[in-house]
CSV table of C-alpha atoms in Angstrom, one decimal:
chain,number,residue,atom,x,y,z
A,1,MET,CA,15.6,36.4,-27.6
A,2,ALA,CA,14.3,40.0,-27.9
A,3,ASP,CA,14.1,42.0,-24.7
A,4,MET,CA,10.4,41.6,-24.5
A,5,THR,CA,8.6,40.6,-21.3
A,6,SER,CA,5.9,38.9,-23.3
A,7,VAL,CA,5.9,37.1,-26.7
A,8,SER,CA,2.8,35.3,-27.9
A,9,GLY,CA,1.3,35.4,-24.4
A,10,VAL,CA,4.5,34.0,-22.8
A,11,ASP,CA,6.4,35.9,-20.1
A,12,VAL,CA,9.8,35.1,-21.7
A,13,ASP,CA,12.0,37.0,-19.3
A,14,GLY,CA,10.1,35.6,-16.3
A,15,LEU,CA,10.4,32.0,-17.6
A,16,ARG,CA,14.1,32.5,-18.4
A,17,ALA,CA,14.7,33.6,-14.8
A,18,LEU,CA,12.7,30.7,-13.5
A,19,ARG,CA,14.5,28.2,-15.7
A,20,ARG,CA,17.9,29.5,-14.4
A,21,ASP,CA,16.7,29.4,-10.8
A,22,LEU,CA,15.7,25.7,-11.3
A,23,HIS,CA,19.1,25.1,-12.9
A,24,ALA,CA,20.9,26.7,-9.9
A,25,HIS,CA,19.0,24.5,-7.5
A,26,PRO,CA,18.9,21.0,-9.1
A,27,GLU,CA,17.3,18.0,-7.2
A,28,LEU,CA,17.7,14.3,-7.9
A,29,ALA,CA,14.9,11.8,-8.5
A,30,PHE,CA,12.1,11.9,-5.9
A,31,ASP,CA,13.8,14.7,-4.1
A,32,GLU,CA,12.4,17.5,-6.2
A,33,HIS,CA,10.7,19.2,-3.2
A,34,ARG,CA,11.9,22.8,-3.9
A,35,THR,CA,11.4,22.3,-7.6
A,36,ALA,CA,7.8,21.1,-7.1
A,37,GLY,CA,7.1,24.0,-4.7
A,38,VAL,CA,8.4,26.6,-7.2
A,39,ILE,CA,6.2,25.0,-10.0
A,40,ALA,CA,3.1,24.7,-7.8
A,41,ASP,CA,3.4,28.4,-6.7
A,42,ARG,CA,3.8,29.5,-10.3
A,43,LEU,CA,0.8,27.6,-11.4
A,44,ARG,CA,-1.3,28.9,-8.5
A,45,GLY,CA,-0.3,32.4,-9.5
A,46,LEU,CA,-1.7,31.8,-13.0
A,47,GLY,CA,-5.0,30.7,-11.5
A,48,VAL,CA,-4.4,27.0,-12.2
A,49,GLU,CA,-5.9,24.3,-10.0
A,50,VAL,CA,-2.9,22.4,-8.4
A,51,THR,CA,-2.5,18.9,-6.9
A,52,THR,CA,0.8,18.0,-5.3
A,53,GLY,CA,2.4,14.7,-4.2
A,54,ILE,CA,1.3,12.6,-7.2
A,55,GLY,CA,3.9,9.9,-7.6
A,56,GLY,CA,5.9,11.2,-4.7
A,57,THR,CA,6.9,14.8,-5.6
A,58,GLY,CA,4.9,15.2,-8.8
A,59,VAL,CA,2.8,18.3,-9.5
A,60,VAL,CA,-0.4,18.3,-11.5
A,61,GLY,CA,-2.2,21.4,-12.8
A,62,VAL,CA,-5.6,21.5,-14.3
A,63,ILE,CA,-6.9,24.1,-16.8
A,64,ASP,CA,-10.5,23.8,-17.7
A,65,GLY,CA,-11.9,25.3,-20.9
A,66,THR,CA,-15.1,27.2,-21.2
A,67,SER,CA,-17.1,24.1,-22.0
A,68,PRO,CA,-16.9,20.4,-21.2
A,69,GLY,CA,-15.0,18.1,-23.5
A,70,PRO,CA,-12.1,15.6,-23.6
A,71,THR,CA,-9.0,15.7,-21.5
A,72,VAL,CA,-5.4,16.0,-22.8
A,73,GLY,CA,-2.2,15.8,-20.7
A,74,LEU,CA,1.1,17.6,-21.2
A,75,ARG,CA,4.1,16.3,-19.4
A,76,ALA,CA,7.5,17.8,-18.3
A,77,ASP,CA,10.1,16.1,-16.2
A,78,MET,CA,11.7,17.8,-13.1
A,79,ASP,CA,14.7,15.8,-11.9
A,80,ALA,CA,18.4,16.5,-12.4
A,81,LEU,CA,21.4,14.2,-12.7
A,82,PRO,CA,24.4,13.2,-10.4
A,83,ILE,CA,26.9,15.2,-12.5
A,84,THR,CA,29.2,18.0,-11.5
A,85,GLU,CA,28.7,21.2,-13.6
A,86,GLU,CA,31.8,22.0,-15.6
A,87,LEU,CA,31.4,25.7,-16.6
A,88,GLU,CA,31.1,28.7,-14.4
A,89,ARG,CA,27.8,30.3,-15.4
A,90,PRO,CA,25.9,32.9,-13.4
A,91,HIS,CA,23.1,30.3,-12.9
A,92,ALA,CA,25.4,27.2,-12.4
A,93,SER,CA,24.4,24.5,-10.0
A,94,GLN,CA,24.8,25.5,-6.3
A,95,THR,CA,24.4,21.8,-5.3
A,96,PRO,CA,27.7,19.9,-5.4
A,97,GLY,CA,27.6,16.9,-7.7
A,98,VAL,CA,24.1,17.6,-9.0
A,99,MET,CA,23.1,19.5,-12.2
A,100,HIS,CA,20.4,19.8,-14.7
A,101,ALA,CA,22.4,18.1,-17.5
A,102,CYS,CA,19.4,17.1,-19.6
A,103,GLY,CA,17.3,20.2,-19.8
A,104,HIS,CA,14.5,19.2,-17.4
A,105,ASP,CA,14.7,22.7,-16.0
A,106,GLY,CA,13.9,24.0,-19.5
A,107,HIS,CA,11.1,21.5,-20.0
A,108,CYS,CA,9.4,22.8,-16.8
A,109,ALA,CA,9.8,26.3,-18.1
A,110,MET,CA,8.2,25.4,-21.4
A,111,LEU,CA,5.2,23.7,-19.8
A,112,LEU,CA,4.7,26.7,-17.4
A,113,GLY,CA,4.8,28.9,-20.5
A,114,ALA,CA,2.0,26.7,-22.0
A,115,ALA,CA,0.1,27.1,-18.8
A,116,GLU,CA,0.3,30.9,-19.2
A,117,ILE,CA,-1.1,30.7,-22.8
A,118,LEU,CA,-3.8,28.2,-22.0
A,119,GLY,CA,-4.8,29.9,-18.7
A,120,ALA,CA,-5.1,33.3,-20.3
A,121,ASP,CA,-7.4,32.1,-23.1
A,122,ARG,CA,-9.6,29.2,-22.1
A,123,ASP,CA,-11.7,29.3,-25.2
A,124,PHE,CA,-11.6,25.6,-25.8
A,125,ALA,CA,-13.8,22.6,-25.0
A,126,GLY,CA,-12.3,20.2,-22.5
A,127,ARG,CA,-9.5,20.1,-20.0
A,128,VAL,CA,-5.7,20.3,-20.2
A,129,VAL,CA,-3.8,18.5,-17.4
A,130,LEU,CA,-0.2,19.7,-16.8
A,131,VAL,CA,1.9,16.8,-15.5
A,132,PHE,CA,5.2,17.8,-13.8
A,133,GLN,CA,6.8,14.4,-13.3
A,134,PRO,CA,9.6,13.4,-10.9
A,135,ALA,CA,12.3,10.9,-11.4
A,136,GLU,CA,12.6,10.4,-15.1
A,137,GLU,CA,16.3,9.7,-15.0
A,138,GLY,CA,16.3,6.0,-14.4
A,139,ALA,CA,14.0,6.0,-11.3
A,140,ALA,CA,10.7,5.5,-13.1
A,141,GLY,CA,8.7,8.4,-11.9
A,142,ALA,CA,6.1,7.9,-14.6
A,143,PRO,CA,5.0,4.5,-13.2
A,144,ALA,CA,4.9,6.1,-9.7
A,145,MET,CA,2.4,8.7,-11.0
A,146,LEU,CA,0.4,6.0,-12.8
A,147,ALA,CA,0.3,3.9,-9.6
A,148,ASP,CA,-1.1,7.0,-7.8
A,149,GLY,CA,-4.0,7.0,-10.3
A,150,LEU,CA,-2.8,9.9,-12.5
A,151,LEU,CA,-4.9,8.9,-15.5
A,152,GLU,CA,-8.0,7.9,-13.7
A,153,ARG,CA,-8.0,10.8,-11.2
A,154,PHE,CA,-7.7,13.4,-13.9
A,155,GLY,CA,-9.3,11.5,-16.8
A,156,ILE,CA,-6.4,12.0,-19.2
A,157,GLN,CA,-7.2,10.5,-22.6
A,158,GLU,CA,-4.1,11.5,-24.6
A,159,ILE,CA,-0.7,12.8,-23.5
A,160,TYR,CA,2.2,14.7,-25.2
A,161,GLY,CA,5.8,15.4,-24.2
A,162,LEU,CA,8.6,17.5,-25.6
A,163,HIS,CA,12.4,17.0,-25.1
A,164,ASN,CA,15.2,19.3,-26.2
A,165,ILE,CA,17.9,17.7,-28.4
A,166,PRO,CA,21.4,19.3,-28.8
A,167,GLY,CA,22.6,19.0,-32.3
A,168,ILE,CA,19.3,19.8,-33.9
A,169,ALA,CA,18.9,23.4,-35.1
A,170,GLU,CA,17.5,25.8,-32.5
A,171,GLY,CA,13.7,25.6,-32.4
A,172,ASP,CA,13.3,22.9,-35.1
A,173,PHE,CA,11.0,20.0,-34.3
A,174,ALA,CA,11.3,16.3,-34.9
A,175,VAL,CA,8.9,13.4,-34.4
A,176,ARG,CA,8.2,10.0,-35.8
A,177,PRO,CA,5.2,7.7,-35.9
A,178,GLY,CA,5.9,4.4,-34.0
A,179,THR,CA,9.1,3.8,-32.0
A,180,GLN,CA,10.9,7.1,-31.2
A,181,LEU,CA,13.1,6.0,-28.3
A,182,ALA,CA,14.6,2.8,-27.2
A,183,SER,CA,13.9,0.3,-24.5
A,184,PHE,CA,16.4,0.3,-21.6
A,185,ASP,CA,17.5,-2.7,-19.6
A,186,ASP,CA,20.2,-3.3,-17.0
A,187,LEU,CA,22.7,-6.2,-17.0
A,188,ASP,CA,24.3,-7.2,-13.8
A,189,ILE,CA,26.7,-10.2,-14.1
A,190,VAL,CA,28.7,-11.8,-11.3
A,191,LEU,CA,31.4,-14.4,-12.3
A,192,SER,CA,32.8,-16.6,-9.5
A,193,ALA,CA,35.4,-19.3,-9.1
A,194,ALA,CA,37.7,-20.6,-6.4
A,195,GLY,CA,40.5,-18.1,-7.1
A,196,GLY,CA,44.1,-18.7,-6.5
A,197,HIS,CA,47.8,-17.9,-7.1
A,198,ALA,CA,48.6,-16.4,-10.5
A,199,MET,CA,51.3,-19.1,-10.9
A,200,ALA,CA,48.8,-21.9,-11.0
A,201,PRO,CA,45.8,-20.8,-13.2
A,202,HIS,CA,45.0,-24.5,-13.9
A,203,LEU,CA,43.8,-24.9,-10.3
A,204,THR,CA,40.9,-22.4,-10.7
A,205,GLY,CA,38.6,-20.9,-13.2
A,206,ASP,CA,39.8,-17.4,-14.2
A,207,VAL,CA,37.0,-14.9,-13.8
A,208,ILE,CA,39.0,-12.2,-15.6
A,209,VAL,CA,39.6,-14.3,-18.7
A,210,ALA,CA,36.0,-15.4,-18.6
A,211,GLY,CA,34.7,-11.9,-18.1
A,212,SER,CA,36.8,-10.7,-21.0
A,213,ALA,CA,35.5,-13.4,-23.2
A,214,LEU,CA,32.0,-12.5,-22.1
A,215,VAL,CA,32.4,-8.9,-23.0
A,216,THR,CA,33.6,-9.8,-26.4
A,217,ALA,CA,30.9,-12.5,-26.9
A,218,LEU,CA,28.1,-10.1,-25.9
A,219,GLN,CA,29.1,-7.8,-28.8
A,220,THR,CA,28.1,-10.5,-31.3
A,221,ILE,CA,24.5,-10.1,-30.3
A,222,VAL,CA,24.0,-6.9,-32.2
A,223,ALA,CA,26.7,-7.6,-34.8
A,224,ARG,CA,25.6,-11.1,-35.8
A,225,ARG,CA,22.5,-12.3,-34.1
A,226,LEU,CA,19.9,-9.4,-34.5
A,227,ASP,CA,18.3,-8.1,-37.6
A,228,PRO,CA,20.8,-5.4,-38.8
A,229,THR,CA,17.9,-3.0,-39.7
A,230,VAL,CA,16.9,-2.8,-36.0
A,231,PRO,CA,19.0,-0.3,-34.1
A,232,ALA,CA,20.3,-1.9,-30.9
A,233,VAL,CA,23.3,-1.8,-28.5
A,234,VAL,CA,24.6,-4.0,-25.7
A,235,SER,CA,27.3,-2.2,-23.7
A,236,ILE,CA,29.3,-3.4,-20.8
A,237,THR,CA,30.3,-0.3,-18.9
A,238,GLN,CA,31.8,-1.6,-15.7
A,239,PHE,CA,34.3,-4.5,-15.1
A,240,THR,CA,35.5,-4.9,-11.5
A,241,ALA,CA,37.8,-7.6,-10.4
A,242,GLY,CA,41.0,-8.3,-8.4
A,243,SER,CA,43.0,-6.3,-5.9
A,244,THR,CA,46.7,-7.3,-6.6
A,245,ASN,CA,49.0,-8.5,-9.4
A,246,ASN,CA,49.7,-12.1,-8.3
A,247,VAL,CA,46.2,-13.4,-7.3
A,248,ILE,CA,43.5,-14.7,-9.7
A,249,PRO,CA,40.4,-13.2,-8.0
A,250,PRO,CA,37.5,-15.4,-7.0
A,251,ARG,CA,34.9,-12.8,-8.3
A,252,ALA,CA,34.4,-10.4,-11.1
A,253,HIS,CA,31.5,-8.0,-11.5
A,254,LEU,CA,30.2,-6.7,-14.8
A,255,ARG,CA,27.5,-4.2,-15.4
A,256,GLY,CA,26.0,-2.8,-18.6
A,257,THR,CA,22.9,-1.8,-20.5
A,258,ALA,CA,20.9,-3.2,-23.5
A,259,ARG,CA,18.8,-0.9,-25.7
A,260,CYS,CA,16.9,-1.3,-28.9
A,261,LEU,CA,14.0,0.0,-30.9
A,262,SER,CA,12.0,-3.1,-31.1
A,263,ALA,CA,10.0,-5.1,-28.5
A,264,GLN,CA,10.8,-8.3,-30.4
A,265,ALA,CA,14.5,-7.5,-30.5
A,266,ARG,CA,14.4,-6.7,-26.8
A,267,ASP,CA,13.1,-10.2,-26.1
A,268,GLU,CA,15.8,-11.7,-28.3
A,269,ILE,CA,18.6,-9.7,-26.6
A,270,GLU,CA,17.5,-11.0,-23.2
A,271,ARG,CA,17.4,-14.6,-24.4
A,272,LEU,CA,20.9,-14.3,-26.1
A,273,VAL,CA,22.5,-12.6,-23.1
A,274,GLY,CA,21.4,-15.6,-21.0
A,275,GLU,CA,22.6,-18.1,-23.5
A,276,ILE,CA,26.0,-16.4,-23.8
A,277,CYS,CA,26.5,-16.2,-20.1
A,278,ALA,CA,25.8,-19.9,-19.7
A,279,SER,CA,28.1,-20.8,-22.5
A,280,VAL,CA,31.0,-18.7,-21.1
A,281,ALA,CA,30.4,-20.3,-17.7
A,282,THR,CA,30.7,-23.8,-19.1
A,283,SER,CA,33.7,-23.1,-21.4
A,284,HIS,CA,35.7,-21.3,-18.7
A,285,GLY,CA,34.9,-23.3,-15.6
A,286,VAL,CA,33.3,-20.5,-13.7
A,287,GLU,CA,29.9,-19.7,-12.2
A,288,VAL,CA,27.9,-16.9,-13.8
A,289,GLU,CA,25.0,-15.2,-12.1
A,290,LEU,CA,23.0,-12.9,-14.4
A,291,THR,CA,20.5,-10.4,-13.3
A,292,TYR,CA,18.7,-8.9,-16.3
A,293,GLU,CA,16.4,-6.1,-15.2
A,294,ARG,CA,13.9,-4.7,-17.7
A,295,ARG,CA,13.7,-0.9,-17.0
A,296,TYR,CA,11.9,1.3,-19.6
A,297,PRO,CA,10.0,0.0,-22.6
A,298,CYS,CA,10.3,1.5,-26.1
A,299,THR,CA,8.7,4.9,-26.4
A,300,VAL,CA,6.1,4.3,-29.1
A,301,ASN,CA,4.2,7.2,-30.6
A,302,GLU,CA,0.6,6.6,-31.8
A,303,PRO,CA,0.7,7.4,-35.5
A,304,ALA,CA,-2.2,9.9,-35.6
A,305,ALA,CA,-0.8,11.7,-32.6
A,306,ALA,CA,2.7,11.9,-34.2
A,307,ALA,CA,1.1,13.3,-37.4
A,308,ARG,CA,-0.8,15.9,-35.2
A,309,VAL,CA,2.5,16.9,-33.6
A,310,ALA,CA,4.1,17.5,-37.0
A,311,ARG,CA,1.1,19.6,-38.3
A,312,VAL,CA,1.0,21.7,-35.1
A,313,ALA,CA,4.8,22.3,-35.1
A,314,ALA,CA,4.7,23.2,-38.8
A,315,GLY,CA,2.1,25.9,-38.0
A,316,ILE,CA,4.5,27.4,-35.4
A,317,VAL,CA,7.9,27.3,-37.1
A,318,GLY,CA,7.1,26.4,-40.7
A,319,PRO,CA,7.0,22.9,-42.4
A,320,GLN,CA,10.7,23.2,-43.5
A,321,ARG,CA,11.7,23.2,-39.9
A,322,VAL,CA,9.8,20.0,-38.9
A,323,ASP,CA,11.1,16.5,-39.5
A,324,ALA,CA,7.9,14.4,-39.4
A,325,ASN,CA,9.7,11.1,-39.7
A,326,CYS,CA,13.0,11.4,-37.8
A,327,ALA,CA,15.2,8.5,-37.0
A,328,GLY,CA,14.6,6.8,-33.7
A,329,ILE,CA,17.5,7.1,-31.2
A,330,LEU,CA,18.8,4.7,-28.5
A,331,ALA,CA,18.1,7.0,-25.6
A,332,ALA,CA,15.3,5.9,-23.3
A,333,GLU,CA,12.4,7.7,-21.7
A,334,ASP,CA,9.9,6.7,-19.0
A,335,PHE,CA,7.3,8.7,-20.9
A,336,ALA,CA,7.0,5.3,-22.6
A,337,PHE,CA,4.9,4.1,-19.6
A,338,PHE,CA,2.3,6.7,-20.3
A,339,LEU,CA,2.1,5.7,-24.0
A,340,GLN,CA,1.6,2.1,-23.0
A,341,GLU,CA,-1.6,3.2,-21.3
A,342,ILE,CA,-3.1,5.9,-23.6
A,343,PRO,CA,-2.4,7.4,-27.0
A,344,GLY,CA,0.0,10.3,-27.5
A,345,ALA,CA,3.4,11.3,-28.8
A,346,TYR,CA,6.8,12.4,-27.7
A,347,ALA,CA,8.6,15.0,-29.8
A,348,PHE,CA,12.0,16.7,-30.0
A,349,ILE,CA,12.8,20.4,-30.1
A,350,GLY,CA,16.3,21.5,-31.2
A,351,ASN,CA,18.6,23.0,-28.6
A,352,GLY,CA,21.0,24.3,-31.2
A,353,PRO,CA,24.5,23.2,-32.1
A,354,ILE,CA,26.8,21.4,-29.6
A,355,THR,CA,29.6,23.8,-28.6
A,356,ASP,CA,32.2,24.0,-25.8
A,357,GLU,CA,29.8,26.4,-24.0
A,358,ARG,CA,26.7,24.2,-24.5
A,359,GLY,CA,27.5,20.5,-24.6
A,360,PRO,CA,25.4,17.4,-25.3
A,361,VAL,CA,22.9,16.0,-22.7
A,362,HIS,CA,24.3,14.2,-19.7
A,363,ASN,CA,27.5,16.2,-20.1
A,364,PRO,CA,29.1,18.5,-17.5
A,365,ALA,CA,29.1,21.3,-20.1
A,366,TYR,CA,25.4,21.0,-21.0
A,367,ASP,CA,23.0,23.9,-20.7
A,368,PHE,CA,19.4,24.4,-21.9
A,369,ASN,CA,18.9,27.0,-24.6
A,370,ASP,CA,16.6,29.6,-23.2
A,371,ASP,CA,15.7,30.8,-26.7
A,372,ILE,CA,13.6,27.7,-27.2
A,373,ILE,CA,11.3,28.3,-24.2
A,374,GLU,CA,8.9,30.4,-26.2
A,375,PRO,CA,8.4,28.2,-29.2
A,376,GLY,CA,8.3,25.1,-27.0
A,377,ALA,CA,5.6,26.7,-24.8
A,378,ARG,CA,3.6,27.7,-27.9
A,379,PHE,CA,3.9,24.2,-29.3
A,380,LEU,CA,2.7,22.6,-26.1
A,381,ALA,CA,-0.3,24.9,-25.8
A,382,ALA,CA,-1.2,24.4,-29.5
A,383,ILE,CA,-0.9,20.6,-29.4
A,384,ALA,CA,-3.2,20.5,-26.4
A,385,ARG,CA,-5.8,22.7,-28.2
A,386,GLN,CA,-5.5,20.7,-31.4
A,387,ALA,CA,-5.8,17.3,-29.7
A,388,LEU,CA,-8.9,18.5,-27.7
A,389,THR,CA,-10.5,19.7,-31.0
A,390,ASP,CA,-9.7,16.4,-32.8
A,391,LEU,CA,-11.0,14.3,-29.8
A,392,SER,CA,-14.3,16.3,-29.5
């Protein structure tokens, strides 16, 4: 970025410093007390009306236009991940075992930049609600904010979010109408049998053999049982059993995840996981206890809102740098819960190429690209203004 303190109404240097401060002081889900305080103070300094404690540690800012009108929400997530930062950067995490490995520090900076733009020029009809959400990373902060009456208290009619994506060119935008991100469910499977000496396997069901068969059988769901045009994955990521080499253990514990880009496929996956577990239990003489927990639904963009995102982004970076019908990906987002309640859209902004110095998300080498704060802030401010105009 150029050494300018302000670009397009955004204090670029100040936001870069703030983003790096948040990066250096990461906080996990529902523990974002310092982060929330920094954000609230920054908003108040911009003359924004602030409410704290929504959904636990959530922060909500309100910017009213010069005349009454509809209300549009903009959302950024605040929480970090339980990952140890790998590279020694000046702004590296100062909290052992915790880092901003997904760019939520940058998302907050972009939304604060949008607050600068909108707060400085309120020549619009309606209200913009800035939603700084806790606990996106698997802890469902969005439902917590909804349960606290976020939509009703602030009258939000549409909502928009923006997430950085490493591997997309720096500052490019991508969005799609319909399902953008996957559903996310947890599998927890316990296999049990009598257990016994390894010399006499015929006297007990073997939970290790059964578990191995179960892992293999579960892979046939995506490969052979689902519509191959629907992206989906069933992954067993943990298999724990046994403590020595001459005992068939009485218990094995498997954990994993199921993700897909279709509500119908999600139902089918859950049904098939149950059938396969029962079949393995019968064929191997073991007991199987399955806990299938539905976590996040698919993130489904309202088509008109997705088209609006593409038009607004094209006005900022040019149409050649906007993919208006990008492929859906199997990551999951609890922004999906907002979109189950009201229209809106979730978009991507490119974080630039993946390198040794700037890795993929959820990776110890990840870092947010500060050069996309300014275009991200401009986009968020512009999509709010355009949505207010279209809703009026």
